[in-house]
């Protein structure tokens, strides 16, 4: 005759960890779409902020518009690194811990993530305050344009830590499967940024007109408030993951768990920014109309990126929790479903504008030369948008599995094709349409290369 084991001694390994949101068992596509929607709304809101900010900077004059163009690549790099690259590493580590049933580890990872975000923000502040003028001069900034860029840059990058903390803490919350709070926070941040930046920049409601410094102050203020709110949300117990500072100690393996994904993933936004800068430099030799037409066409690509981002970010906790629970097959199914959905959505828009480019181009210009260049770009690059959307989404899914090496290599291939191939075509005097076709080819290589790397890379132990 045997006695039952005491309740607290009974084995629990046979009971699979079940997160409160059911991400381990819910049907994949409906769950993915449910998580994607709030992200898409937040990303569209963030994109509209860029449009609004550009509009009231335009009221300040031509030099401020040129100045913001110099700063924009570095702002984009900051956002992409903190939200997409390191942020994906944060969400991946936390979701894998939750999937394995270890919420204490997840909470400890969150605190280490906050430290990484704070340190990265400080690094950006110091770097841009010390070397910003040199960077903008290298990009061609001179005279009044350079001074306008510096006014904006000094204020904005003084608050780089707030930007990193907002995106890092939002990634912590996303790692638990909660997409609503990060999305609401980003929308609120966007509204504050537009209101404060416009008011201080243009001197509305009787306030002094601070110009570019005032516009940047809007982002500084908004992200500071956003960081405070997310920190309060995580500490107050209202989140699915509550931060506990009692007994906290530094653990090297926690940093490694985040950085082995996030640090490698940071190469991807660097590649993206370099690709844009190199190709813009190459096209500058083809004249103002061609450069303006490319800028108009690539702006649509920029607006479509949030769609792939929304699907990709939604897939990270689903993949991560499945990997943590040992459900490798489900993790792969999530990745392929998300990549397919992103590719179809972004690709459909690309095909429409490739067939009827005037739908997009006519919204911005009636100049025949610019219209012809923009239309040529959309005709050649538009059909490849599907591969770009699929690749960008699969890049995030691979973060959930902590296997980002392949997608980063695919991004390197895209950079080399655009940079090396573009330089060769320009040197040979090839027409502009061949460069646009090269961009489309690079997108195809990026998408297929990312998919192939995931197909060939072993997930799990």
PDB file of N, CA and C in Angstrom, residues 103-105 107-109 111-112 115 234-235 242-251 254:
ATOM      1  N   UNK A 103       8.175  32.014 -15.244  1.00  0.00           N
ATOM      2  CA  UNK A 103       7.836  33.440 -15.207  1.00  0.00           C
ATOM      3  C   UNK A 103       8.824  34.247 -14.365  1.00  0.00           C
ATOM      4  N   UNK A 104       9.439  33.620 -13.387  1.00  0.00           N
ATOM      5  CA  UNK A 104      10.456  34.326 -12.604  1.00  0.00           C
ATOM      6  C   UNK A 104      11.629  34.722 -13.488  1.00  0.00           C
ATOM      7  N   UNK A 105      12.036  33.814 -14.347  1.00  0.00           N
ATOM      8  CA  UNK A 105      13.117  34.128 -15.284  1.00  0.00           C
ATOM      9  C   UNK A 105      12.689  35.252 -16.229  1.00  0.00           C
ATOM     10  N   UNK A 107      10.593  37.666 -15.650  1.00  0.00           N
ATOM     11  CA  UNK A 107      10.612  38.934 -14.932  1.00  0.00           C
ATOM     12  C   UNK A 107      12.034  39.460 -14.755  1.00  0.00           C
ATOM     13  N   UNK A 108      12.970  38.556 -14.480  1.00  0.00           N
ATOM     14  CA  UNK A 108      14.365  38.955 -14.337  1.00  0.00           C
ATOM     15  C   UNK A 108      14.943  39.415 -15.673  1.00  0.00           C
ATOM     16  N   UNK A 109      14.566  38.730 -16.752  1.00  0.00           N
ATOM     17  CA  UNK A 109      14.987  39.146 -18.094  1.00  0.00           C
ATOM     18  C   UNK A 109      14.507  40.557 -18.408  1.00  0.00           C
ATOM     19  N   UNK A 111      14.080  43.090 -16.397  1.00  0.00           N
ATOM     20  CA  UNK A 111      14.928  44.085 -15.739  1.00  0.00           C
ATOM     21  C   UNK A 111      16.275  44.212 -16.454  1.00  0.00           C
ATOM     22  N   UNK A 112      16.837  43.097 -16.879  1.00  0.00           N
ATOM     23  CA  UNK A 112      18.080  43.161 -17.631  1.00  0.00           C
ATOM     24  C   UNK A 112      17.872  43.864 -18.978  1.00  0.00           C
ATOM     25  N   UNK A 115      17.961  47.569 -18.537  1.00  0.00           N
ATOM     26  CA  UNK A 115      19.340  48.065 -18.405  1.00  0.00           C
ATOM     27  C   UNK A 115      20.023  48.161 -19.772  1.00  0.00           C
ATOM     28  N   UNK A 234       4.424  48.014 -15.764  1.00  0.00           N
ATOM     29  CA  UNK A 234       5.110  46.762 -15.433  1.00  0.00           C
ATOM     30  C   UNK A 234       5.332  46.593 -13.938  1.00  0.00           C
ATOM     31  N   UNK A 235       5.495  47.691 -13.229  1.00  0.00           N
ATOM     32  CA  UNK A 235       5.758  47.606 -11.791  1.00  0.00           C
ATOM     33  C   UNK A 235       4.464  47.494 -10.989  1.00  0.00           C
ATOM     34  N   UNK A 242       4.990  40.931 -13.878  1.00  0.00           N
ATOM     35  CA  UNK A 242       5.242  41.973 -12.878  1.00  0.00           C
ATOM     36  C   UNK A 242       6.714  41.996 -12.511  1.00  0.00           C
ATOM     37  N   UNK A 243       7.308  43.190 -12.614  1.00  0.00           N
ATOM     38  CA  UNK A 243       8.708  43.329 -12.245  1.00  0.00           C
ATOM     39  C   UNK A 243       8.855  43.275 -10.727  1.00  0.00           C
ATOM     40  N   UNK A 244       9.838  42.537 -10.269  1.00  0.00           N
ATOM     41  CA  UNK A 244      10.088  42.398  -8.840  1.00  0.00           C
ATOM     42  C   UNK A 244      11.558  42.722  -8.568  1.00  0.00           C
ATOM     43  N   UNK A 245      11.780  43.837  -7.873  1.00  0.00           N
ATOM     44  CA  UNK A 245      13.154  44.286  -7.635  1.00  0.00           C
ATOM     45  C   UNK A 245      13.787  43.610  -6.415  1.00  0.00           C
ATOM     46  N   UNK A 246      12.972  42.919  -5.610  1.00  0.00           N
ATOM     47  CA  UNK A 246      13.514  42.274  -4.419  1.00  0.00           C
ATOM     48  C   UNK A 246      14.393  41.090  -4.810  1.00  0.00           C
ATOM     49  N   UNK A 247      15.569  41.065  -4.274  1.00  0.00           N
ATOM     50  CA  UNK A 247      16.476  39.962  -4.544  1.00  0.00           C
ATOM     51  C   UNK A 247      17.072  39.977  -5.939  1.00  0.00           C
ATOM     52  N   UNK A 248      16.919  41.093  -6.660  1.00  0.00           N
ATOM     53  CA  UNK A 248      17.471  41.146  -8.012  1.00  0.00           C
ATOM     54  C   UNK A 248      18.994  41.169  -7.964  1.00  0.00           C
ATOM     55  N   UNK A 249      19.607  40.459  -8.902  1.00  0.00           N
ATOM     56  CA  UNK A 249      21.061  40.507  -9.041  1.00  0.00           C
ATOM     57  C   UNK A 249      21.411  40.340 -10.521  1.00  0.00           C
ATOM     58  N   UNK A 250      22.549  40.921 -10.901  1.00  0.00           N
ATOM     59  CA  UNK A 250      23.001  40.810 -12.279  1.00  0.00           C
ATOM     60  C   UNK A 250      23.338  39.357 -12.602  1.00  0.00           C
ATOM     61  N   UNK A 251      22.860  38.906 -13.763  1.00  0.00           N
ATOM     62  CA  UNK A 251      23.153  37.547 -14.202  1.00  0.00           C
ATOM     63  C   UNK A 251      23.610  37.593 -15.652  1.00  0.00           C
ATOM     64  N   UNK A 254      21.480  36.128 -18.463  1.00  0.00           N
ATOM     65  CA  UNK A 254      20.294  36.891 -18.857  1.00  0.00           C
ATOM     66  C   UNK A 254      20.640  37.885 -19.968  1.00  0.00           C
TER      67      UNK A 254
END
